[in-house]
Amino acid sequence: MATNLTRGGLAPAKLTNTITNDVVNFMFNPYEYSIKKSNTWKSKEVTGLNLPLLTFGNGGAQTLSLTLHFDTQAKKADVRAYTQPLWKMMMIDENGKSQRTGKGEPPPVKFEWGKLTFKAVITSMSEKFSVFTATGIPVRSTVDISLQQYLDEADVPPQILAAAGEEAAKEQKMKQGDRIDNVAGTSYRKMAAANNINNPLNIPSGTSLKIKKSW
């Protein structure tokens, strides 16, 4: 149907709110978009070598950046009516509370154009208005938007989530007068064992202790 086409008569790119299933069909398809990804590598200096040894740390999320164009001059309509659904996707959705935190958060979205499907969250968005009616109503705008690849916890195997929780151990540096039982609560024996501490009641000041959430 014609209503599903862009102003140029082409099949539109679209952004879908995956919580409410609301869809924003783009008025004009993007002229271009860029996708980036970075990985983290850890280096280890080795005496006698010109280069460090590298070990893989973790993969970074892909990011997608694009500029969208909106123009309602022909209708003399407020262009913000067409871009407001995009701003709504940046707002906290109290009805879509995260299972992880129990709090409301902006919804995940899905960008689709041709064969490209990109499930993500919107990390930044800005809108610039450039043409106005005689009464000051904006009728043309460009929206710069950045998306970051999103992985739903429901799609991650439980054993990987459990391992991630163990790796999320934080460190606390002991100060003069600190006691391990005050730091770790009832789990101080596990903490002492994990940190190779023989005497939990005599820990030198400045010692860094690893504290795991599971203790």
PDB file of C-alpha atoms in Angstrom:
ATOM      1  CA  MET A   1       0.000   0.000   0.000  1.00  0.00           C
ATOM      2  CA  ALA A   2       1.139   3.529  -0.726  1.00  0.00           C
ATOM      3  CA  THR A   3       0.920   4.490   2.936  1.00  0.00           C
ATOM      4  CA  ASN A   4       3.779   2.084   3.648  1.00  0.00           C
ATOM      5  CA  LEU A   5       6.160   3.858   1.272  1.00  0.00           C
ATOM      6  CA  THR A   6       8.483   6.786   1.836  1.00  0.00           C
ATOM      7  CA  ARG A   7       7.983  10.160   0.172  1.00  0.00           C
ATOM      8  CA  GLY A   8      10.190   8.841  -2.629  1.00  0.00           C
ATOM      9  CA  GLY A   9       7.951   5.817  -3.172  1.00  0.00           C
ATOM     10  CA  LEU A  10      10.475   3.348  -1.737  1.00  0.00           C
ATOM     11  CA  ALA A  11       9.998   0.752   0.976  1.00  0.00           C
ATOM     12  CA  PRO A  12      10.868   2.678   4.158  1.00  0.00           C
ATOM     13  CA  ALA A  13      13.403   1.947   6.809  1.00  0.00           C
ATOM     14  CA  LYS A  14      11.696   1.689  10.170  1.00  0.00           C
ATOM     15  CA  LEU A  15      12.327   1.657  13.886  1.00  0.00           C
ATOM     16  CA  THR A  16      10.181  -0.530  16.152  1.00  0.00           C
ATOM     17  CA  ASN A  17       9.661  -0.236  19.892  1.00  0.00           C
ATOM     18  CA  THR A  18      10.034  -3.904  20.855  1.00  0.00           C
ATOM     19  CA  ILE A  19       8.027  -3.448  24.077  1.00  0.00           C
ATOM     20  CA  THR A  20       4.929  -1.749  22.623  1.00  0.00           C
ATOM     21  CA  ASN A  21       5.470  -2.795  18.957  1.00  0.00           C
ATOM     22  CA  ASP A  22       4.916   0.829  17.896  1.00  0.00           C
ATOM     23  CA  VAL A  23       6.554   1.429  14.496  1.00  0.00           C
ATOM     24  CA  VAL A  24       8.064   4.619  13.088  1.00  0.00           C
ATOM     25  CA  ASN A  25       8.329   4.440   9.297  1.00  0.00           C
ATOM     26  CA  PHE A  26      10.919   6.924   8.095  1.00  0.00           C
ATOM     27  CA  MET A  27       9.608   9.720   5.889  1.00  0.00           C
ATOM     28  CA  PHE A  28      12.854   9.619   3.878  1.00  0.00           C
ATOM     29  CA  ASN A  29      15.260   6.696   3.868  1.00  0.00           C
ATOM     30  CA  PRO A  30      18.776   7.441   5.169  1.00  0.00           C
ATOM     31  CA  TYR A  31      21.335   8.581   2.618  1.00  0.00           C
ATOM     32  CA  GLU A  32      23.915   6.545   4.499  1.00  0.00           C
ATOM     33  CA  TYR A  33      24.623   4.874   7.820  1.00  0.00           C
ATOM     34  CA  SER A  34      27.718   3.638   9.603  1.00  0.00           C
ATOM     35  CA  ILE A  35      28.313   0.583  11.789  1.00  0.00           C
ATOM     36  CA  LYS A  36      31.232   0.317  14.215  1.00  0.00           C
ATOM     37  CA  LYS A  37      32.489  -2.358  16.576  1.00  0.00           C
ATOM     38  CA  SER A  38      35.468  -2.537  18.922  1.00  0.00           C
ATOM     39  CA  ASN A  39      37.112  -5.382  20.841  1.00  0.00           C
ATOM     40  CA  THR A  40      39.157  -5.217  24.025  1.00  0.00           C
ATOM     41  CA  TRP A  41      42.603  -6.839  24.017  1.00  0.00           C
ATOM     42  CA  LYS A  42      44.820  -7.036  27.093  1.00  0.00           C
ATOM     43  CA  SER A  43      48.568  -6.637  26.674  1.00  0.00           C
ATOM     44  CA  LYS A  44      51.280  -8.299  28.720  1.00  0.00           C
ATOM     45  CA  GLU A  45      54.791  -6.921  28.570  1.00  0.00           C
ATOM     46  CA  VAL A  46      57.490  -9.557  28.040  1.00  0.00           C
ATOM     47  CA  THR A  47      61.177  -8.754  28.528  1.00  0.00           C
ATOM     48  CA  GLY A  48      63.179  -9.220  25.335  1.00  0.00           C
ATOM     49  CA  LEU A  49      60.280  -8.732  22.929  1.00  0.00           C
ATOM     50  CA  ASN A  50      59.537  -5.649  20.850  1.00  0.00           C
ATOM     51  CA  LEU A  51      55.793  -6.197  21.158  1.00  0.00           C
ATOM     52  CA  PRO A  52      53.569  -7.209  24.063  1.00  0.00           C
ATOM     53  CA  LEU A  53      51.629 -10.453  24.104  1.00  0.00           C
ATOM     54  CA  LEU A  54      47.946  -9.886  23.488  1.00  0.00           C
ATOM     55  CA  THR A  55      45.061 -11.858  24.938  1.00  0.00           C
ATOM     56  CA  PHE A  56      41.426 -11.294  24.024  1.00  0.00           C
ATOM     57  CA  GLY A  57      39.384  -9.613  26.757  1.00  0.00           C
ATOM     58  CA  ASN A  58      35.849  -9.145  25.487  1.00  0.00           C
ATOM     59  CA  GLY A  59      33.875  -8.096  22.452  1.00  0.00           C
ATOM     60  CA  GLY A  60      32.262  -4.675  22.303  1.00  0.00           C
ATOM     61  CA  ALA A  61      28.760  -3.986  21.052  1.00  0.00           C
ATOM     62  CA  GLN A  62      28.207  -2.813  17.495  1.00  0.00           C
ATOM     63  CA  THR A  63      26.965   0.751  17.124  1.00  0.00           C
ATOM     64  CA  LEU A  64      24.899   2.115  14.259  1.00  0.00           C
ATOM     65  CA  SER A  65      24.724   5.838  13.477  1.00  0.00           C
ATOM     66  CA  LEU A  66      22.495   7.556  10.934  1.00  0.00           C
ATOM     67  CA  THR A  67      20.760  10.826  10.110  1.00  0.00           C
ATOM     68  CA  LEU A  68      17.007  10.944   9.424  1.00  0.00           C
ATOM     69  CA  HIS A  69      15.219  13.665   7.449  1.00  0.00           C
ATOM     70  CA  PHE A  70      11.666  14.879   8.030  1.00  0.00           C
ATOM     71  CA  ASP A  71       9.795  17.495   5.958  1.00  0.00           C
ATOM     72  CA  THR A  72       6.130  18.497   6.279  1.00  0.00           C
ATOM     73  CA  GLN A  73       6.185  21.757   4.281  1.00  0.00           C
ATOM     74  CA  ALA A  74       3.646  20.466   1.774  1.00  0.00           C
ATOM     75  CA  LYS A  75       1.113  19.821   4.539  1.00  0.00           C
ATOM     76  CA  LYS A  76       2.195  22.811   6.652  1.00  0.00           C
ATOM     77  CA  ALA A  77       2.014  20.392   9.563  1.00  0.00           C
ATOM     78  CA  ASP A  78       4.210  20.417  12.652  1.00  0.00           C
ATOM     79  CA  VAL A  79       7.127  18.102  11.892  1.00  0.00           C
ATOM     80  CA  ARG A  80       7.425  17.261  15.594  1.00  0.00           C
ATOM     81  CA  ALA A  81       4.324  15.108  15.309  1.00  0.00           C
ATOM     82  CA  TYR A  82       6.390  12.764  13.113  1.00  0.00           C
ATOM     83  CA  THR A  83       9.509  12.768  15.240  1.00  0.00           C
ATOM     84  CA  GLN A  84       7.861  12.567  18.672  1.00  0.00           C
ATOM     85  CA  PRO A  85       7.543   8.746  18.507  1.00  0.00           C
ATOM     86  CA  LEU A  86      11.331   8.592  18.198  1.00  0.00           C
ATOM     87  CA  TRP A  87      11.751  10.720  21.329  1.00  0.00           C
ATOM     88  CA  LYS A  88       9.306   8.428  23.123  1.00  0.00           C
ATOM     89  CA  MET A  89      11.742   5.572  22.509  1.00  0.00           C
ATOM     90  CA  MET A  90      14.322   7.509  24.544  1.00  0.00           C
ATOM     91  CA  MET A  91      12.031   7.817  27.563  1.00  0.00           C
ATOM     92  CA  ILE A  92      11.645   5.437  30.503  1.00  0.00           C
ATOM     93  CA  ASP A  93       8.782   3.013  29.979  1.00  0.00           C
ATOM     94  CA  GLU A  94       7.330   2.257  33.419  1.00  0.00           C
ATOM     95  CA  ASN A  95       5.213  -0.533  31.927  1.00  0.00           C
ATOM     96  CA  GLY A  96       8.282  -2.317  30.543  1.00  0.00           C
ATOM     97  CA  LYS A  97      10.214  -2.881  33.760  1.00  0.00           C
ATOM     98  CA  SER A  98      13.513  -4.727  33.459  1.00  0.00           C
ATOM     99  CA  GLN A  99      13.504  -8.253  34.876  1.00  0.00           C
ATOM    100  CA  ARG A 100      17.086  -7.631  35.945  1.00  0.00           C
ATOM    101  CA  THR A 101      16.576  -4.431  37.939  1.00  0.00           C
ATOM    102  CA  GLY A 102      12.825  -4.290  38.473  1.00  0.00           C
ATOM    103  CA  LYS A 103      12.904  -0.667  37.305  1.00  0.00           C
ATOM    104  CA  GLY A 104      11.501   1.070  34.281  1.00  0.00           C
ATOM    105  CA  GLU A 105      13.936   1.816  31.476  1.00  0.00           C
ATOM    106  CA  PRO A 106      13.850   3.029  27.863  1.00  0.00           C
ATOM    107  CA  PRO A 107      12.725   0.244  25.536  1.00  0.00           C
ATOM    108  CA  PRO A 108      14.924  -1.803  23.219  1.00  0.00           C
ATOM    109  CA  VAL A 109      14.293  -1.006  19.567  1.00  0.00           C
ATOM    110  CA  LYS A 110      14.748  -2.738  16.240  1.00  0.00           C
ATOM    111  CA  PHE A 111      16.044  -0.947  13.147  1.00  0.00           C
ATOM    112  CA  GLU A 112      15.064  -2.601   9.853  1.00  0.00           C
ATOM    113  CA  TRP A 113      15.923  -1.652   6.318  1.00  0.00           C
ATOM    114  CA  GLY A 114      16.148  -4.190   3.529  1.00  0.00           C
ATOM    115  CA  LYS A 115      18.007  -7.211   4.885  1.00  0.00           C
ATOM    116  CA  LEU A 116      19.506  -5.311   7.811  1.00  0.00           C
ATOM    117  CA  THR A 117      17.926  -5.975  11.215  1.00  0.00           C
ATOM    118  CA  PHE A 118      19.623  -4.328  14.173  1.00  0.00           C
ATOM    119  CA  LYS A 119      18.277  -4.901  17.696  1.00  0.00           C
ATOM    120  CA  ALA A 120      19.567  -2.121  19.897  1.00  0.00           C
ATOM    121  CA  VAL A 121      18.948   0.638  22.409  1.00  0.00           C
ATOM    122  CA  ILE A 122      19.080   4.323  21.511  1.00  0.00           C
ATOM    123  CA  THR A 123      22.116   5.837  23.206  1.00  0.00           C
ATOM    124  CA  SER A 124      21.859   9.376  21.837  1.00  0.00           C
ATOM    125  CA  MET A 125      19.558  11.454  19.649  1.00  0.00           C
ATOM    126  CA  SER A 126      19.439  15.103  18.601  1.00  0.00           C
ATOM    127  CA  GLU A 127      16.992  16.989  16.395  1.00  0.00           C
ATOM    128  CA  LYS A 128      17.723  20.149  14.399  1.00  0.00           C
ATOM    129  CA  PHE A 129      14.873  22.299  13.028  1.00  0.00           C
ATOM    130  CA  SER A 130      15.671  24.344   9.922  1.00  0.00           C
ATOM    131  CA  VAL A 131      12.424  25.520   8.233  1.00  0.00           C
ATOM    132  CA  PHE A 132       9.448  27.170   9.948  1.00  0.00           C
ATOM    133  CA  THR A 133       6.013  28.546   9.039  1.00  0.00           C
ATOM    134  CA  ALA A 134       5.162  32.221   9.465  1.00  0.00           C
ATOM    135  CA  THR A 135       3.862  31.405  12.952  1.00  0.00           C
ATOM    136  CA  GLY A 136       7.028  29.573  14.002  1.00  0.00           C
ATOM    137  CA  ILE A 137       5.887  25.978  13.561  1.00  0.00           C
ATOM    138  CA  PRO A 138       8.826  23.773  12.465  1.00  0.00           C
ATOM    139  CA  VAL A 139       8.208  21.912   9.215  1.00  0.00           C
ATOM    140  CA  ARG A 140      11.652  20.464   8.493  1.00  0.00           C
ATOM    141  CA  SER A 141      14.116  18.698  10.784  1.00  0.00           C
ATOM    142  CA  THR A 142      17.019  16.299  10.788  1.00  0.00           C
ATOM    143  CA  VAL A 143      17.485  13.721  13.528  1.00  0.00           C
ATOM    144  CA  ASP A 144      20.915  12.306  14.340  1.00  0.00           C
ATOM    145  CA  ILE A 145      20.537   9.004  16.130  1.00  0.00           C
ATOM    146  CA  SER A 146      22.978   6.449  17.549  1.00  0.00           C
ATOM    147  CA  LEU A 147      22.036   2.864  18.367  1.00  0.00           C
ATOM    148  CA  GLN A 148      23.991   0.320  20.403  1.00  0.00           C
ATOM    149  CA  GLN A 149      23.554  -3.396  19.866  1.00  0.00           C
ATOM    150  CA  TYR A 150      21.342  -4.954  22.535  1.00  0.00           C
ATOM    151  CA  LEU A 151      21.470  -8.454  23.963  1.00  0.00           C
ATOM    152  CA  ASP A 152      18.468  -9.554  25.991  1.00  0.00           C
ATOM    153  CA  GLU A 153      19.364 -11.573  29.090  1.00  0.00           C
ATOM    154  CA  ALA A 154      16.625 -14.035  28.118  1.00  0.00           C
ATOM    155  CA  ASP A 155      18.739 -14.954  25.083  1.00  0.00           C
ATOM    156  CA  VAL A 156      21.872 -15.685  27.153  1.00  0.00           C
ATOM    157  CA  PRO A 157      22.467 -19.225  28.528  1.00  0.00           C
ATOM    158  CA  PRO A 158      22.103 -19.265  32.357  1.00  0.00           C
ATOM    159  CA  GLN A 159      25.614 -20.646  32.856  1.00  0.00           C
ATOM    160  CA  ILE A 160      27.113 -17.650  31.032  1.00  0.00           C
ATOM    161  CA  LEU A 161      25.081 -15.226  33.148  1.00  0.00           C
ATOM    162  CA  ALA A 162      26.223 -17.008  36.292  1.00  0.00           C
ATOM    163  CA  ALA A 163      29.853 -16.808  35.196  1.00  0.00           C
ATOM    164  CA  ALA A 164      29.431 -13.109  34.425  1.00  0.00           C
ATOM    165  CA  GLY A 165      28.121 -12.561  37.935  1.00  0.00           C
ATOM    166  CA  GLU A 166      31.173 -14.256  39.401  1.00  0.00           C
ATOM    167  CA  GLU A 167      33.498 -12.163  37.249  1.00  0.00           C
ATOM    168  CA  ALA A 168      31.739  -8.992  38.383  1.00  0.00           C
ATOM    169  CA  ALA A 169      33.601  -9.185  41.685  1.00  0.00           C
ATOM    170  CA  LYS A 170      34.603  -5.794  42.980  1.00  0.00           C
ATOM    171  CA  GLU A 171      37.747  -4.920  44.880  1.00  0.00           C
ATOM    172  CA  GLN A 172      38.017  -3.029  48.127  1.00  0.00           C
ATOM    173  CA  LYS A 173      41.276  -1.750  49.547  1.00  0.00           C
ATOM    174  CA  MET A 174      41.603  -2.226  53.291  1.00  0.00           C
ATOM    175  CA  LYS A 175      42.362   0.822  55.424  1.00  0.00           C
ATOM    176  CA  GLN A 176      43.769   1.027  58.920  1.00  0.00           C
ATOM    177  CA  GLY A 177      41.059  -0.137  61.325  1.00  0.00           C
ATOM    178  CA  ASP A 178      38.953  -1.986  58.693  1.00  0.00           C
ATOM    179  CA  ARG A 179      37.677  -5.425  59.680  1.00  0.00           C
ATOM    180  CA  ILE A 180      36.950  -8.157  57.158  1.00  0.00           C
ATOM    181  CA  ASP A 181      33.673  -9.085  58.828  1.00  0.00           C
ATOM    182  CA  ASN A 182      32.446  -5.499  58.381  1.00  0.00           C
ATOM    183  CA  VAL A 183      33.412  -5.605  54.702  1.00  0.00           C
ATOM    184  CA  ALA A 184      31.996  -9.019  53.859  1.00  0.00           C
ATOM    185  CA  GLY A 185      29.306  -9.508  56.486  1.00  0.00           C
ATOM    186  CA  THR A 186      28.547 -13.157  57.267  1.00  0.00           C
ATOM    187  CA  SER A 187      30.547 -14.328  54.201  1.00  0.00           C
ATOM    188  CA  TYR A 188      33.953 -13.174  55.442  1.00  0.00           C
ATOM    189  CA  ARG A 189      35.299 -16.739  55.668  1.00  0.00           C
ATOM    190  CA  LYS A 190      34.640 -17.301  51.959  1.00  0.00           C
ATOM    191  CA  MET A 191      36.263 -13.978  51.164  1.00  0.00           C
ATOM    192  CA  ALA A 192      39.331 -14.823  53.216  1.00  0.00           C
ATOM    193  CA  ALA A 193      39.712 -18.194  51.492  1.00  0.00           C
ATOM    194  CA  ALA A 194      39.272 -16.706  48.019  1.00  0.00           C
ATOM    195  CA  ASN A 195      41.904 -14.052  48.749  1.00  0.00           C
ATOM    196  CA  ASN A 196      44.395 -16.551  50.251  1.00  0.00           C
ATOM    197  CA  ILE A 197      44.249 -14.888  53.664  1.00  0.00           C
ATOM    198  CA  ASN A 198      45.327 -17.166  56.506  1.00  0.00           C
ATOM    199  CA  ASN A 199      44.411 -14.803  59.328  1.00  0.00           C
ATOM    200  CA  PRO A 200      41.253 -12.771  58.602  1.00  0.00           C
ATOM    201  CA  LEU A 201      41.800 -10.763  61.796  1.00  0.00           C
ATOM    202  CA  ASN A 202      45.221  -9.530  60.735  1.00  0.00           C
ATOM    203  CA  ILE A 203      45.096  -8.069  57.206  1.00  0.00           C
ATOM    204  CA  PRO A 204      47.770  -5.477  56.338  1.00  0.00           C
ATOM    205  CA  SER A 205      46.527  -1.988  55.503  1.00  0.00           C
ATOM    206  CA  GLY A 206      46.456  -1.419  51.743  1.00  0.00           C
ATOM    207  CA  THR A 207      45.541  -5.025  50.886  1.00  0.00           C
ATOM    208  CA  SER A 208      43.035  -5.244  48.013  1.00  0.00           C
ATOM    209  CA  LEU A 209      40.241  -7.766  48.588  1.00  0.00           C
ATOM    210  CA  LYS A 210      38.015  -9.209  45.880  1.00  0.00           C
ATOM    211  CA  ILE A 211      34.338  -9.206  46.844  1.00  0.00           C
ATOM    212  CA  LYS A 212      31.890 -11.314  44.845  1.00  0.00           C
ATOM    213  CA  LYS A 213      28.182 -10.624  44.662  1.00  0.00           C
ATOM    214  CA  SER A 214      27.394 -14.296  45.267  1.00  0.00           C
ATOM    215  CA  TRP A 215      28.955 -14.255  48.770  1.00  0.00           C
TER     216      TRP A 215
END
